[in-house]
mmCIF file of C-alpha atoms in Angstrom:
data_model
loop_
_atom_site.group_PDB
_atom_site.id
_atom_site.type_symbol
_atom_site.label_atom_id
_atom_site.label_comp_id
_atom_site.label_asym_id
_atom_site.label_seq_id
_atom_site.Cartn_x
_atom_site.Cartn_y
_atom_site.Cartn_z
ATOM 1 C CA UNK F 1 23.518 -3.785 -15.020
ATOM 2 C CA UNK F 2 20.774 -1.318 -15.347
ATOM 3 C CA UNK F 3 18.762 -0.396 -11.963
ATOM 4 C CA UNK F 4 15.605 -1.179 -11.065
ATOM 5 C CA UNK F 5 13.410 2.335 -11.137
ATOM 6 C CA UNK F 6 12.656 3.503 -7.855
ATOM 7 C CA UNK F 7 9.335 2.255 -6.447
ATOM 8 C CA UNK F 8 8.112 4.677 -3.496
ATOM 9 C CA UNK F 9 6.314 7.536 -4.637
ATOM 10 C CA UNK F 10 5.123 9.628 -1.972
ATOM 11 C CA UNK F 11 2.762 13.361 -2.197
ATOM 12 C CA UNK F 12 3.538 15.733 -0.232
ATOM 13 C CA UNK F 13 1.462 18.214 0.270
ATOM 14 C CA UNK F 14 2.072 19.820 4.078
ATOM 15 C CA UNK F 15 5.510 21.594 5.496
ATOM 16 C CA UNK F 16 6.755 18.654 7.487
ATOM 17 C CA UNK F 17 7.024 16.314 4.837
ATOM 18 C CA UNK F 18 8.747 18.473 2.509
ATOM 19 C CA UNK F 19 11.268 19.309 4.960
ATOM 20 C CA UNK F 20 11.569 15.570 5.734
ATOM 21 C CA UNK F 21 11.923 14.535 2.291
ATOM 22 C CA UNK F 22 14.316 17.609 1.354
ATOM 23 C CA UNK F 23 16.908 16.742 4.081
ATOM 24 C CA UNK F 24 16.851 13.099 2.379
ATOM 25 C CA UNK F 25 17.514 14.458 -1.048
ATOM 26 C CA UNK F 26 19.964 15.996 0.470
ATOM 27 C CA UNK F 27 22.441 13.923 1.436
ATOM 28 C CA UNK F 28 22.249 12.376 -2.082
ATOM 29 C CA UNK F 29 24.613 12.762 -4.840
ATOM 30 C CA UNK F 30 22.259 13.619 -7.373
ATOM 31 C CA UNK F 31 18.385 14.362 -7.651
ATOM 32 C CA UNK F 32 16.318 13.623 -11.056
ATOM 33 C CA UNK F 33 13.494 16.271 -11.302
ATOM 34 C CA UNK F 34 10.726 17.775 -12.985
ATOM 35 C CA UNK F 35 7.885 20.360 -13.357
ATOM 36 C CA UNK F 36 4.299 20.603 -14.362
ATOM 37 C CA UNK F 37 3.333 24.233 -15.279
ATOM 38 C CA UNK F 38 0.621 26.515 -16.612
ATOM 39 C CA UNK F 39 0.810 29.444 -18.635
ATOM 40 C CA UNK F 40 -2.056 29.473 -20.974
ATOM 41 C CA UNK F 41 -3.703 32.534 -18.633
ATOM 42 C CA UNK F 42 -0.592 34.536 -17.069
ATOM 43 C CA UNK F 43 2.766 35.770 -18.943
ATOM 44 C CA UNK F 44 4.988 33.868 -15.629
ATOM 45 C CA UNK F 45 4.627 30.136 -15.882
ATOM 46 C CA UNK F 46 2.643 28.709 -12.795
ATOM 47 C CA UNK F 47 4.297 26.103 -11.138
ATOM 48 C CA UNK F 48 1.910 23.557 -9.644
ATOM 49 C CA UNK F 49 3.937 20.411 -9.175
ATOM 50 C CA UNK F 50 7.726 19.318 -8.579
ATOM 51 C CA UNK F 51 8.878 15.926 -9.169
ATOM 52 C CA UNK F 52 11.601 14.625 -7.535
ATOM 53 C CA UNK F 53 13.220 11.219 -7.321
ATOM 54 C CA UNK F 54 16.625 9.296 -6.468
ATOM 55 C CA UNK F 55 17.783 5.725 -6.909
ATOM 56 C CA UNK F 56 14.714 4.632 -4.120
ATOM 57 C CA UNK F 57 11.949 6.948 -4.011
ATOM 58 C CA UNK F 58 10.096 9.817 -5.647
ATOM 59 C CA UNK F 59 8.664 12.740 -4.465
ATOM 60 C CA UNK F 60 5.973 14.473 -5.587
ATOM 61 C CA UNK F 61 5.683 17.899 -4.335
ATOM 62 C CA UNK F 62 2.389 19.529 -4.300
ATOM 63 C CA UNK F 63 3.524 23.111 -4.808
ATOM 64 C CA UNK F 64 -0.411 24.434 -4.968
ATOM 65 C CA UNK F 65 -1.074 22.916 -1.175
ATOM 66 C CA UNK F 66 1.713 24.729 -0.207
ATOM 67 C CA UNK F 67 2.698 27.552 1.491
ATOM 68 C CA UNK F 68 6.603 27.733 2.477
ATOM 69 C CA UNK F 69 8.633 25.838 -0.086
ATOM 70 C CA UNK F 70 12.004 27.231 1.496
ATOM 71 C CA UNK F 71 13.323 23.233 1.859
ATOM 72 C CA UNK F 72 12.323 22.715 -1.883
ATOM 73 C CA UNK F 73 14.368 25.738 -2.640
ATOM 74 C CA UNK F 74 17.155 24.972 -0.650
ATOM 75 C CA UNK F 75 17.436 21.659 -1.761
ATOM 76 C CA UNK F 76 17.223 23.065 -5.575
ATOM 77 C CA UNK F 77 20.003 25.599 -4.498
ATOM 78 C CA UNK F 78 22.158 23.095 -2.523
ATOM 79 C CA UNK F 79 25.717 23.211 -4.901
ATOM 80 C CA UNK F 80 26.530 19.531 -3.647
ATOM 81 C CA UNK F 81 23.922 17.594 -4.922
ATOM 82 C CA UNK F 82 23.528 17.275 -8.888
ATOM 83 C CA UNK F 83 20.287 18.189 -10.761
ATOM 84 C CA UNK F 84 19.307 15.772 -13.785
ATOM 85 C CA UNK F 85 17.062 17.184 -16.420
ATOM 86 C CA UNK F 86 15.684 16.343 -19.448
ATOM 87 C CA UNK F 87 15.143 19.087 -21.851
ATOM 88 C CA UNK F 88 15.635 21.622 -18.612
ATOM 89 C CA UNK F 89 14.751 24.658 -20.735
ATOM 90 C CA UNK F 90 10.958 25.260 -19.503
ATOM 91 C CA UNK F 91 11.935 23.628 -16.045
ATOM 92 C CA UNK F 92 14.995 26.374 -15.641
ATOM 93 C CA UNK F 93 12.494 29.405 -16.137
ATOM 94 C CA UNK F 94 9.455 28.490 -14.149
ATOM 95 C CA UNK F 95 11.753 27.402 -11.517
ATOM 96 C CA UNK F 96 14.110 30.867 -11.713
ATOM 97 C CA UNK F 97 10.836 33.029 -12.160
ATOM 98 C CA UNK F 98 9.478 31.234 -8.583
ATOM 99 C CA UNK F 99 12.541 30.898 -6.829
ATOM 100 C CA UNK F 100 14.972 33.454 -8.166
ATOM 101 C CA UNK F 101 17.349 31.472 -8.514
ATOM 102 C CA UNK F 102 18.538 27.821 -10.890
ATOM 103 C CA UNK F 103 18.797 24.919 -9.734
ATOM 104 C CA UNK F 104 23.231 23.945 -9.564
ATOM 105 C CA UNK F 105 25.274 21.992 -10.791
ATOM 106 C CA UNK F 106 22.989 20.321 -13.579
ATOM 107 C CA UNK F 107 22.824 17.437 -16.164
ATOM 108 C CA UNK F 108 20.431 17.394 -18.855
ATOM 109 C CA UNK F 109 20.075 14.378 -20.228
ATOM 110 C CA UNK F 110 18.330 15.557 -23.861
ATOM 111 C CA UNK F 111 22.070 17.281 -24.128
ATOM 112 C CA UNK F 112 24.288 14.662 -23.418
ATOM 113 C CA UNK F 113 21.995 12.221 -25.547
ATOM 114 C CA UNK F 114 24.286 13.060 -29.175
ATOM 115 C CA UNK F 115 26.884 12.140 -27.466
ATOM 116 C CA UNK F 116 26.122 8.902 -27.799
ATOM 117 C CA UNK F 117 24.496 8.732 -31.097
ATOM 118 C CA UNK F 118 20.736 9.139 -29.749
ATOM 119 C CA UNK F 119 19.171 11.713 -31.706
ATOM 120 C CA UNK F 120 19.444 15.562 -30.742
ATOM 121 C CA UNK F 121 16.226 17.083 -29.298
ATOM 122 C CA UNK F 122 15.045 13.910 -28.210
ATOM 123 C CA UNK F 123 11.816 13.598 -26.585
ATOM 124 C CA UNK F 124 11.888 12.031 -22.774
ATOM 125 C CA UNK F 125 9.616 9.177 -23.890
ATOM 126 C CA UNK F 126 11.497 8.396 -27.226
ATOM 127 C CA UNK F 127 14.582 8.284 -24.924
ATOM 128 C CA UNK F 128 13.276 5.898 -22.505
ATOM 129 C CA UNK F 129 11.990 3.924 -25.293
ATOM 130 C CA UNK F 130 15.494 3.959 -26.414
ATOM 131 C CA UNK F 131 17.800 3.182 -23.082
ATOM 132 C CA UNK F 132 15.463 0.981 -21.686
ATOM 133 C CA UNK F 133 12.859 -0.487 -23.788
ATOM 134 C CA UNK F 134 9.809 0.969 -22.088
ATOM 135 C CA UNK F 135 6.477 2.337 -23.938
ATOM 136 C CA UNK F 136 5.408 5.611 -21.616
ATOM 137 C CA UNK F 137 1.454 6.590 -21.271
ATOM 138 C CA UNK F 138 0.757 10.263 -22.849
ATOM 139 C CA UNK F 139 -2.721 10.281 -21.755
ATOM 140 C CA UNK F 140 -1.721 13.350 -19.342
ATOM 141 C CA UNK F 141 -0.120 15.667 -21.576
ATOM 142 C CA UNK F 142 -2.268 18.378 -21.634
ATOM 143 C CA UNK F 143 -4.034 17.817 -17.556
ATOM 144 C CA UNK F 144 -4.819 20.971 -16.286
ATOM 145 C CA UNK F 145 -2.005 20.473 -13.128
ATOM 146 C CA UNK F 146 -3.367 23.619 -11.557
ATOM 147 C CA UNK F 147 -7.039 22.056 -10.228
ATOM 148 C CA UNK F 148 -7.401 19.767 -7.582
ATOM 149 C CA UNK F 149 -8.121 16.842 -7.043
ATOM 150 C CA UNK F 150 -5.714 16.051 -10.063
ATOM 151 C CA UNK F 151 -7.649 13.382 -12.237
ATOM 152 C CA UNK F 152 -7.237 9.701 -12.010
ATOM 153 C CA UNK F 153 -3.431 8.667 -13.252
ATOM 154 C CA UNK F 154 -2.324 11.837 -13.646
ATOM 155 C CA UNK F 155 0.508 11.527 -10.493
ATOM 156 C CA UNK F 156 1.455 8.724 -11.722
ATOM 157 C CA UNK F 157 2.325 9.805 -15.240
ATOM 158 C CA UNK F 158 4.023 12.585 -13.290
ATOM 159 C CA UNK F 159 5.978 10.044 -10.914
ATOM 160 C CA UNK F 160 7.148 8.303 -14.491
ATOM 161 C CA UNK F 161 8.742 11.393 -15.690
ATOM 162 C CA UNK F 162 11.504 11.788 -12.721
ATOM 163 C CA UNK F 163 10.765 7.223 -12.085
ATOM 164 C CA UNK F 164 12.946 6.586 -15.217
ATOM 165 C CA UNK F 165 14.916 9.463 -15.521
ATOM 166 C CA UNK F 166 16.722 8.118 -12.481
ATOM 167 C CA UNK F 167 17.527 5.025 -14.253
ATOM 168 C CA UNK F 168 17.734 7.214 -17.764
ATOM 169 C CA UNK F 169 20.785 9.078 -16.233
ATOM 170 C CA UNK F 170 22.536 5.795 -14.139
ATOM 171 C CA UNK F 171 22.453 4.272 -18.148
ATOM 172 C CA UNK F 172 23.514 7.574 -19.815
ATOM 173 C CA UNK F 173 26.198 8.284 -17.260
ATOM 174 C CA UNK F 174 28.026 4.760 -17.842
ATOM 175 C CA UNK F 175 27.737 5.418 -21.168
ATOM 176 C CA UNK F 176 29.686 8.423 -21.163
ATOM 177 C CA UNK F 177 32.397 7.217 -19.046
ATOM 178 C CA UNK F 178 33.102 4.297 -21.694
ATOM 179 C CA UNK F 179 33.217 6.451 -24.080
ATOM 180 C CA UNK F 180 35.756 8.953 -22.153
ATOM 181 C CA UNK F 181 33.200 11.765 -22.976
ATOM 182 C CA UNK F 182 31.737 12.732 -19.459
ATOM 183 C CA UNK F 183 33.710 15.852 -18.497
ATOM 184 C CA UNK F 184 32.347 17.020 -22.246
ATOM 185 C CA UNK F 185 29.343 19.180 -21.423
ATOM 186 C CA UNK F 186 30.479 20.853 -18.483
ATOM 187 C CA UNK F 187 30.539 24.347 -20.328
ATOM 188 C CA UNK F 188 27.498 23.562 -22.323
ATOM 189 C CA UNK F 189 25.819 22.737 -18.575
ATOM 190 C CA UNK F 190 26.968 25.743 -16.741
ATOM 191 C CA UNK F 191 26.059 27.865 -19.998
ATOM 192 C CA UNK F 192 22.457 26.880 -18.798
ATOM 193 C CA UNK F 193 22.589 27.518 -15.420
ATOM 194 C CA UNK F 194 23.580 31.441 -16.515
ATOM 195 C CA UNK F 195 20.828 33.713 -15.190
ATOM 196 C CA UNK F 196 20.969 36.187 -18.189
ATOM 197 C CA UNK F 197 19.418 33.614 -20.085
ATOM 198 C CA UNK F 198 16.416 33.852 -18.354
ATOM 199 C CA UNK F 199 15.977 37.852 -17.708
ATOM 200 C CA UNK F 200 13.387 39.627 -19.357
ATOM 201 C CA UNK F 201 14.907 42.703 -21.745
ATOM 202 C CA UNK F 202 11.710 44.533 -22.686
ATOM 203 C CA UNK F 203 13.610 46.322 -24.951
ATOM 204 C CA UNK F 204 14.230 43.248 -27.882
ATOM 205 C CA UNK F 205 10.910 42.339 -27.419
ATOM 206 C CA UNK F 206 10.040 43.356 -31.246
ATOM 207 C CA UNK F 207 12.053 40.013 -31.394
ATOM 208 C CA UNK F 208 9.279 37.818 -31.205
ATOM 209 C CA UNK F 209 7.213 39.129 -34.229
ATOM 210 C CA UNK F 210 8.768 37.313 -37.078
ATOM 211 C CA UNK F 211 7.645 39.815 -39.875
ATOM 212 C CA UNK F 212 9.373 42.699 -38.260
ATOM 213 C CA UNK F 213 11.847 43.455 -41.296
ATOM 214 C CA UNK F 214 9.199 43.413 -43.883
ATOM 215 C CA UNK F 215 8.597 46.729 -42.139
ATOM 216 C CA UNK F 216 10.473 50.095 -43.492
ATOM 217 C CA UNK F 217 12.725 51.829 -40.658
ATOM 218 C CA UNK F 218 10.254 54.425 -39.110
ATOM 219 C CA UNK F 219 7.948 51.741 -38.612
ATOM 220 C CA UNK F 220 9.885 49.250 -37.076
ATOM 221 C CA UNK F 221 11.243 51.720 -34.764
ATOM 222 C CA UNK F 222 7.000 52.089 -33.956
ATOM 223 C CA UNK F 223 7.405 48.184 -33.834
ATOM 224 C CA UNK F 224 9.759 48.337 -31.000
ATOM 225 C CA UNK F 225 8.632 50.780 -28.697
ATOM 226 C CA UNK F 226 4.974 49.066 -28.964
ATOM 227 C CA UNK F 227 6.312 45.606 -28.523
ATOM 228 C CA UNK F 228 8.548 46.819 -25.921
ATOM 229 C CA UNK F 229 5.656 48.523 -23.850
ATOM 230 C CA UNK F 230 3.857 45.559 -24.586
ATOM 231 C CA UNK F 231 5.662 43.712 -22.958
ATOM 232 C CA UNK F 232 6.222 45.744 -19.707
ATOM 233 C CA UNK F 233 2.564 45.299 -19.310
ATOM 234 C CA UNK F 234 2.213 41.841 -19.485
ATOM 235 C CA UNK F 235 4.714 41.355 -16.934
ATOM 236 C CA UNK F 236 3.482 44.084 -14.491
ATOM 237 C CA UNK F 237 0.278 42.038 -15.110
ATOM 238 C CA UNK F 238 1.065 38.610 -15.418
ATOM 239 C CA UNK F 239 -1.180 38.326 -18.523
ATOM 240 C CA UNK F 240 -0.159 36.480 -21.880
ATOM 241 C CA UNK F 241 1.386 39.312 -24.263
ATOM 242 C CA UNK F 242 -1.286 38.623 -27.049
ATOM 243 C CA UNK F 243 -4.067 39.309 -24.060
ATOM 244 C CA UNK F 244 -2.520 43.176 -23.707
ATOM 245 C CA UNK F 245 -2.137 43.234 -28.046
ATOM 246 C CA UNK F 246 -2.199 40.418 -30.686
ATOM 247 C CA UNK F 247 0.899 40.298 -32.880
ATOM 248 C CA UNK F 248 -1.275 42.060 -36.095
ATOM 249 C CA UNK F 249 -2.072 45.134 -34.013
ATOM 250 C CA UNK F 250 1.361 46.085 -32.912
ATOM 251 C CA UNK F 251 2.149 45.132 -36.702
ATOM 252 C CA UNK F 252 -0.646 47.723 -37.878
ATOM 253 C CA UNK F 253 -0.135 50.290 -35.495
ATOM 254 C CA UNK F 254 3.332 49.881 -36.123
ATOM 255 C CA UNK F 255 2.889 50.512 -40.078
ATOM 256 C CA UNK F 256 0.131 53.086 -39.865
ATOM 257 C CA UNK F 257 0.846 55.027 -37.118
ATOM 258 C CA UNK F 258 -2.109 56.447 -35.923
ATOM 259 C CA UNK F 259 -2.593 60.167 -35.221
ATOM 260 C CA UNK F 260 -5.225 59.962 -32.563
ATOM 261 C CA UNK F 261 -7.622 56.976 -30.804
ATOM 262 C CA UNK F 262 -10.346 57.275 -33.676
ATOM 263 C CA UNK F 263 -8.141 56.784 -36.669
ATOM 264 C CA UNK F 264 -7.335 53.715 -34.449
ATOM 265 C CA UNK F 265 -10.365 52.468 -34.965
ATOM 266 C CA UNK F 266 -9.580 51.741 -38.225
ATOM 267 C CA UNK F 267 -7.368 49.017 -37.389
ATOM 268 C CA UNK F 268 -9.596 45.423 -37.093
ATOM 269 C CA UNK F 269 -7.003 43.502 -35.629
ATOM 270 C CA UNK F 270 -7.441 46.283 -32.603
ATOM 271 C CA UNK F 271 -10.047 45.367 -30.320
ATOM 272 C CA UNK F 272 -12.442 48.488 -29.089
ATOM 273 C CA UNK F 273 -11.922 47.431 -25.774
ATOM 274 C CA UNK F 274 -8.323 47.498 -26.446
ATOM 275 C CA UNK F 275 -8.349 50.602 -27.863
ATOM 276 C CA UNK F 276 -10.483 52.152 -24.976
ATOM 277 C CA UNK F 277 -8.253 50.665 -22.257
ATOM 278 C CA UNK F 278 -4.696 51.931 -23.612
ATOM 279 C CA UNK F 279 -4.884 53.884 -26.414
ATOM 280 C CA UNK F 280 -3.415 57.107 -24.924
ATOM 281 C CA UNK F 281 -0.839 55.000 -24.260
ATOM 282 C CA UNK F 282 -0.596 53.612 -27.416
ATOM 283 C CA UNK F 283 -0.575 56.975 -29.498
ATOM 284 C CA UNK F 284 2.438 58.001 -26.432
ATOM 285 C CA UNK F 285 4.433 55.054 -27.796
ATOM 286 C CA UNK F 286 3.670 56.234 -31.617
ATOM 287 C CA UNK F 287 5.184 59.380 -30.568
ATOM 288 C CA UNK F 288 8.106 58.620 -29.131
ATOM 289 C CA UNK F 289 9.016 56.668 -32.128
ATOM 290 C CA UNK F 290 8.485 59.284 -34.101
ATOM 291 C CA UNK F 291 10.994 61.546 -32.183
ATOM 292 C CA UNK F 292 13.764 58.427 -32.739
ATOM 293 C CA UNK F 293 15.606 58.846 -36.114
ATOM 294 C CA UNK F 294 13.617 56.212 -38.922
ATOM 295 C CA UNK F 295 16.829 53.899 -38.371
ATOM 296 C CA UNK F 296 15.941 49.721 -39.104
ATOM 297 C CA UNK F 297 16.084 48.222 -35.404
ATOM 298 C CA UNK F 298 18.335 45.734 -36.744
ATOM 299 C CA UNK F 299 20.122 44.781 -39.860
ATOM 300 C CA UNK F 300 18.487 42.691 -42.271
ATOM 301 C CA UNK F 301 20.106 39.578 -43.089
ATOM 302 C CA UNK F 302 21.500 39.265 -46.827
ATOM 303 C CA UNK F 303 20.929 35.970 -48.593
ATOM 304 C CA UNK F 304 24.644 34.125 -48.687
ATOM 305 C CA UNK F 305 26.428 34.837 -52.134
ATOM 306 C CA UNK F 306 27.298 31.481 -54.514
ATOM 307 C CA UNK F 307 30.696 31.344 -53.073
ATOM 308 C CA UNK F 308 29.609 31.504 -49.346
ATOM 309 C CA UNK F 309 26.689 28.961 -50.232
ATOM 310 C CA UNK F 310 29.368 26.480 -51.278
ATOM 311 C CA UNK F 311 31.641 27.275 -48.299
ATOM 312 C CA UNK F 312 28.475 26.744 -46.215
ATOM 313 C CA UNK F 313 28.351 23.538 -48.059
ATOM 314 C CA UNK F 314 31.582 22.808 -47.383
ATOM 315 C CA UNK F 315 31.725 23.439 -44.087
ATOM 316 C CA UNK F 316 28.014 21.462 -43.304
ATOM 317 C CA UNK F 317 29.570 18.314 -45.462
ATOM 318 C CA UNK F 318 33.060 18.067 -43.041
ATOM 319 C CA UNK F 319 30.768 18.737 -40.051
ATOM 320 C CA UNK F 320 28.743 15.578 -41.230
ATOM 321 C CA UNK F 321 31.967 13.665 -41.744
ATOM 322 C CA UNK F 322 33.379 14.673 -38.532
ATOM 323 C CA UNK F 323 30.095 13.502 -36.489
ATOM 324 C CA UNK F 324 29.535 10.375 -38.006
ATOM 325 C CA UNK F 325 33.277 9.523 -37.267
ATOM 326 C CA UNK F 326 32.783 10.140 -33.552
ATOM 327 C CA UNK F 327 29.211 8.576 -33.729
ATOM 328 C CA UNK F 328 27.650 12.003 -32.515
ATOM 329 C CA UNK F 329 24.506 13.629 -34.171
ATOM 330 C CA UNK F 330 25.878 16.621 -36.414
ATOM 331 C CA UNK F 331 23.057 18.773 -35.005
ATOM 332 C CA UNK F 332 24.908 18.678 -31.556
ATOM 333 C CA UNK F 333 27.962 19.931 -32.833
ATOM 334 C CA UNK F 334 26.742 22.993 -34.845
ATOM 335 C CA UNK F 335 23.999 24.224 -36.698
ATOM 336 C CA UNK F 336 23.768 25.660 -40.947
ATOM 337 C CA UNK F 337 23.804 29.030 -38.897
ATOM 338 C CA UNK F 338 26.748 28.399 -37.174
ATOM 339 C CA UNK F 339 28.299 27.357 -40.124
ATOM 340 C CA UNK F 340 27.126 30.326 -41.862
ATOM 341 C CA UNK F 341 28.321 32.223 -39.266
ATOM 342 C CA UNK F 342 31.723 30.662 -39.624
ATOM 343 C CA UNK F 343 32.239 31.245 -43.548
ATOM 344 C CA UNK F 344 31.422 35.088 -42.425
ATOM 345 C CA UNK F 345 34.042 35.307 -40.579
ATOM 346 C CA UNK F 346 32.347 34.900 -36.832
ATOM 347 C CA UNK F 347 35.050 32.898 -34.387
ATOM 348 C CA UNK F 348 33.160 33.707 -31.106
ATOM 349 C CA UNK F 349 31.176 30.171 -32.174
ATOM 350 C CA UNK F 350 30.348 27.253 -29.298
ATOM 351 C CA UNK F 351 31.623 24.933 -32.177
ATOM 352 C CA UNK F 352 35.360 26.178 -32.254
ATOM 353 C CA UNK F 353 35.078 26.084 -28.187
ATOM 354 C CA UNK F 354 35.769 23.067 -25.847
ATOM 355 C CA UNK F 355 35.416 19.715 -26.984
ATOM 356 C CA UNK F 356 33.603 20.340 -29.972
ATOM 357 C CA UNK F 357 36.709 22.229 -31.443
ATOM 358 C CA UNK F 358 38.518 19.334 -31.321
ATOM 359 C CA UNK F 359 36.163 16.604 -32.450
ATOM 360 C CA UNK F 360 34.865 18.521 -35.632
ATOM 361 C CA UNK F 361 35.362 22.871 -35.233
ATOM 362 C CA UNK F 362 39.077 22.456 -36.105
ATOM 363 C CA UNK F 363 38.299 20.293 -39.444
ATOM 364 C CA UNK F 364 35.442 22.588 -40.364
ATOM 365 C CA UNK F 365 37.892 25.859 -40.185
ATOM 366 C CA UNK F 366 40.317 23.918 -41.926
ATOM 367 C CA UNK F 367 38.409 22.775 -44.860
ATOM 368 C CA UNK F 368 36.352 26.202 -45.204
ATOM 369 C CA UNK F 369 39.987 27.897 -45.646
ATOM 370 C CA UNK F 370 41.307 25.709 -47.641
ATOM 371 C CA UNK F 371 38.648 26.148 -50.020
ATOM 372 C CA UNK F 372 38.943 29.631 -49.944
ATOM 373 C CA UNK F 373 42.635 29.661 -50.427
ATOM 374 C CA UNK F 374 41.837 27.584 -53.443
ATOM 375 C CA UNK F 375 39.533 29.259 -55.029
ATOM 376 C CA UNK F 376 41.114 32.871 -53.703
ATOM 377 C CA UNK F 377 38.299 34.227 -52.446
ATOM 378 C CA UNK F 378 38.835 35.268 -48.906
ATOM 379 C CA UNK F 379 35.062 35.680 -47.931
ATOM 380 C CA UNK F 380 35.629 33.664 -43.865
ATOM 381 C CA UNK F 381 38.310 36.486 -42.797
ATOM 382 C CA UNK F 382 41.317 35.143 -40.899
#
């Protein structure tokens, strides 16, 4: 029988309630929460508001009105009560950048959705729609959660987002027990919950612009040390990165390479402002890449050959077979770049760990070999 959603909602917005309502949450087994953010003016996310809820009542934590959140964060950090999610990604880092720490142990219901046949990626409103037959409002989707008064219906779209994701996870949870699959995602949870995933290396930032190997080496080595400065500086300034330089100047600089601040001015996509403000700095990081040897930052990725492309194939077609036998979307298994990965000869992969080796990583090494061996061409390795 599927719960009723709890029907309590309470804002709190001074210190004694929060402690109050932390020491309840408390001595529960498990918590559903949420977030509402900003980050369309700072590089950190701003947290503004924390929804929490268990089988009877949801909180609604006004983080603005506050000024000591140490019960929220204790709660959060409190190992014996279970943290459910949906789609926890954005949740984990504005929660790590504010508190320093994540949230533990953790369930995230978006992940364990596959499992049983819901679509991967799922959307929180498709997935209630889906468990329990209820149409969500969207009319707050893009509120501005950092002004007060919030506008009319705004906390309760918020409430609705931890409301049913109690009931969400009750429905999910039973599901997974009859199905003998709920000690499944333990790794894939506590891979989540790993801090590295969430701290800032400056020095990769070049990551992020996508057109960064259409660049020959000496440039992309300019590439990197701009991207990586600016990135130091929107942090140490809690600005969005394209607010210190847009993508197509630290592409420009990158391929011309400036000799001085007025040859800069040559480059449109650099603001004069811009150009004022740090170009000293700028022409510093254009020199220091020139003293690096005109090495590519990374190696480019070569197209597959024919016979990996039908390994690939392969490999994709048994990992099809092996999720539609176990009624579990493919996508949650592996992805074509896994795969890929896998026909070149990669075995540190997530899909030939835990229990997706069993249900399809196994089959998909098998088959991938066993075409090789037939056709002799050895291309996966051992």
């Amino acid at each position: 029988m599927i719960p009723k959603p709890p029907e309590h909602v309470v804002t709190i917005t001074d210190g004694a309630a929060l402690a109050d309502f932390a020491a309840r949450m408390r001595k529960r087994d498990w918590i559903a929460v949420d977030t509402e953010f900003l980050r369309e003016s700072t590089y950190y996310p701003k947290l503004c508001l924390v929804q929490i809820a268990d089988a009877e009542e949801v909180g609604l934590i006004d983080v603005i009105a506050l000024d000591d959140l140490e019960p929220l964060a204790a709660l959060l950090a409190d190992t014996n009560v279970l943290k459910v999610f949906h789609s926890a990604e954005q949740d984990l880092e504005v929660l790590y950048q504010r508190f320093g720490a994540l949230p533990a142990p953790l369930f995230d219901t978006q992940v364990a959705a596959p499992l049983l046949g819901l679509d991967d990626q799922m959307g929180y409103a498709r997935l209630i729609d889906a468990l329990l037959n209820i149409d969500l409002p969207k009319a707050h989707t893009r509120t501005d959660w950092s002004k007060r008064p919030l506008p009319d219906g705004a906390l309760d779209y918020a409430a609705d987002d931890v409301r049913y994701l109690a009931v969400a996870y009750h429905v999910i949870g039973q599901k997974l027990v009859e199905h003998e699959r709920e000690a499944w995602l333990a790794e894939d949870f506590e891979r989540m919950i790993d801090t590295q995933r969430f701290d800032v290396d400056t020095t990769q930032a070049w990551r992020r612009i996508k057109s960064w190997h259409r660049l020959k080496p000496a440039q992309q080595q300019a590439l990197a040390v701009i991207a990586d400065w600016r990135e130091r500086e929107a942090m140490a300034s809690d600005r969005p990165r394209r607010w210190i330089l847009a993508d197509d100047a630290v592409i420009e600089l990158a391929k011309r390479r400036p000799r001085d601040t007025e040859a800069m001015g040559e480059i449109r996509a650099l603001p004069a402002k811009t150009r004022a403000r740090h170009g000293e700095t700028l022409l510093a990081c254009l020199q220091e890449a020139a003293e690096r040897p005109a090495e590519p930052i990374a190696p480019l990725p070569t197209p597959p050959s024919d016979e990996e492309k039908r390994l690939i194939k392969i490999g994709m077609d048994t990992l099809a077979e092996r999720a539609e036998s176990h009624d579990i979307a493919a996508s949650a298994l592996a992805s074509r770049k896994e795969i890929a990965a896998l026909v070149a000869g990669e075995r540190e992969l997530r899909l030939l760990g835990g229990w997706r080796a069993g249900v399809a990583g196994e089959a998909v090494l098998a088959a991938i070999k066993n075409a090789e061996a037939a056709s002799g061409s050895g291309v996966s390795g051992s």
